[in-house]
Amino acid sequence: NFSEQVVESFPSDISTGIYYGWACVGSGDVHKMVLSIGWNPFYKNTKKSVETHIIHTFKEDFYGEILSIAIVGYIRPEKNFDSLDALIAAIQEDIEEAKRQLDLPEHLKLKEDNFFHLPGGKIVDNH
């Protein structure tokens, strides 16, 4: 998950909800991802969060690494769930939708974008 400082620097006009795109940990490979932006009503969070689910199984932890993401598209608005099982089912549907969308040629080409291969780190001034 991104730090509070990173979350606060996200453009204010990005709607809360579930998105899909590409993610890269450190200088590793680029993988499909699902991203939640919002307050996670099921967990009654009081601070906005940005949580990334990388669709890949890593062999080891990567705490402290830089996470670079490219948001490609929107899946659905943020919503509350009646149960943890309903939340888990929705997450699985989101993952399947992300996989379908990211396999489209116009989205697949973004995986190779120079953004993920910037020299000297990936800090990009978005102002």
Coordinates of C-alpha atoms in Angstrom, one line a residue:
N1 CA 0.0 0.0 0.0
F2 CA 1.1 3.5 -0.6
S3 CA 2.0 5.9 2.2
E4 CA -0.3 8.7 3.4
Q5 CA 2.0 11.2 1.7
V6 CA 1.7 9.4 -1.7
V7 CA -2.1 9.0 -1.3
E8 CA -2.4 12.8 -0.6
S9 CA -0.4 13.6 -3.8
F10 CA -2.8 11.7 -6.1
P11 CA -4.8 14.0 -8.3
S12 CA -8.0 15.0 -6.4
D13 CA -10.2 14.4 -9.4
I14 CA -9.6 10.6 -9.4
S15 CA -12.8 9.0 -8.4
T16 CA -12.7 6.4 -5.6
G17 CA -13.2 2.8 -6.9
I18 CA -11.4 -0.1 -8.4
Y19 CA -9.0 0.3 -11.3
Y20 CA -6.6 -2.0 -13.3
G21 CA -3.2 -1.4 -14.7
W22 CA 0.5 -2.4 -14.5
A23 CA 2.8 -2.5 -11.5
C24 CA 6.5 -2.9 -11.1
V25 CA 8.4 -3.6 -7.8
G26 CA 11.9 -2.1 -7.7
S27 CA 13.5 -2.8 -11.0
G28 CA 11.7 -6.1 -11.5
D29 CA 9.2 -7.3 -14.1
V30 CA 6.0 -5.5 -14.9
H31 CA 2.8 -7.3 -13.8
K32 CA -0.9 -6.9 -14.1
M33 CA -2.5 -5.3 -11.0
V34 CA -5.8 -4.2 -9.5
L35 CA -5.9 -1.0 -7.5
S36 CA -8.4 0.2 -4.9
I37 CA -8.7 4.0 -4.2
G38 CA -10.9 5.0 -1.4
W39 CA -12.0 4.4 2.2
N40 CA -12.7 0.7 2.1
P41 CA -16.2 1.0 3.7
F42 CA -16.2 -2.7 4.7
Y43 CA -13.3 -2.0 7.1
K44 CA -14.7 1.5 8.0
N45 CA -11.4 3.2 7.2
T46 CA -11.3 6.9 8.1
K47 CA -8.4 7.8 5.8
K48 CA -8.3 7.4 2.1
S49 CA -6.0 4.7 0.9
V50 CA -4.6 3.4 -2.3
E51 CA -4.1 -0.4 -2.2
T52 CA -2.4 -2.3 -5.0
H53 CA -3.0 -6.0 -5.6
I54 CA -0.3 -7.3 -8.0
I55 CA -1.5 -10.3 -10.0
H56 CA 1.6 -12.3 -9.5
T57 CA 3.1 -14.6 -6.8
F58 CA 6.4 -13.3 -5.5
K59 CA 8.9 -15.7 -4.0
E60 CA 9.9 -13.3 -1.2
D61 CA 8.8 -10.1 0.5
F62 CA 9.6 -6.8 -1.0
Y63 CA 9.0 -4.3 1.9
G64 CA 10.8 -1.1 1.4
E65 CA 11.0 -1.4 -2.4
I66 CA 9.6 1.3 -4.7
L67 CA 6.3 0.4 -6.2
S68 CA 5.6 2.0 -9.6
I69 CA 2.1 1.8 -11.1
A70 CA 0.4 2.8 -14.3
I71 CA -3.4 3.1 -13.9
V72 CA -5.0 2.0 -17.2
G73 CA -8.7 1.7 -16.6
Y74 CA -11.7 1.8 -14.3
I75 CA -13.6 -1.3 -13.2
R76 CA -16.3 -0.2 -10.7
P77 CA -17.1 2.3 -7.9
E78 CA -16.1 1.6 -4.3
K79 CA -18.9 -0.1 -2.3
N80 CA -19.7 -1.7 1.0
F81 CA -20.3 -5.5 1.3
D82 CA -22.6 -7.5 3.6
S83 CA -19.9 -10.0 4.4
L84 CA -16.2 -10.8 4.0
D85 CA -17.2 -13.6 1.5
A86 CA -19.0 -11.0 -0.7
L87 CA -15.9 -8.8 -0.6
I88 CA -13.6 -11.7 -1.5
A89 CA -15.9 -12.7 -4.4
A90 CA -16.0 -9.1 -5.7
I91 CA -12.1 -8.9 -5.5
Q92 CA -11.9 -12.1 -7.5
E93 CA -14.3 -10.7 -10.1
D94 CA -12.2 -7.5 -10.2
I95 CA -9.0 -9.5 -10.8
E96 CA -10.6 -11.5 -13.6
E97 CA -11.8 -8.3 -15.3
A98 CA -8.4 -6.7 -14.9
K99 CA -6.8 -9.8 -16.6
R100 CA -9.3 -9.6 -19.5
Q101 CA -8.8 -5.9 -20.0
L102 CA -5.0 -5.9 -19.7
D103 CA -4.8 -8.7 -22.4
L104 CA -6.2 -6.3 -24.9
P105 CA -3.5 -5.1 -27.4
E106 CA -4.0 -1.4 -26.5
H107 CA -3.4 -2.1 -22.8
L108 CA -0.8 -4.8 -23.3
K109 CA 1.5 -2.3 -25.1
L110 CA 1.6 -0.1 -22.0
K111 CA 3.4 -2.9 -20.1
E112 CA 6.5 -1.9 -22.1
D113 CA 6.2 1.8 -21.5
N114 CA 9.4 3.6 -20.8
F115 CA 8.0 4.8 -17.4
F116 CA 8.9 1.4 -16.0
H117 CA 12.5 1.7 -17.2
L118 CA 13.4 5.2 -16.2
P119 CA 17.0 5.6 -15.1
G120 CA 17.8 6.7 -11.6
G121 CA 14.5 5.9 -10.1
K122 CA 10.9 6.6 -11.1
I123 CA 10.0 9.8 -9.4
V124 CA 8.0 11.7 -11.9
D125 CA 6.7 15.2 -11.2
N126 CA 3.1 15.2 -12.2
H127 CA 2.5 19.0 -11.8

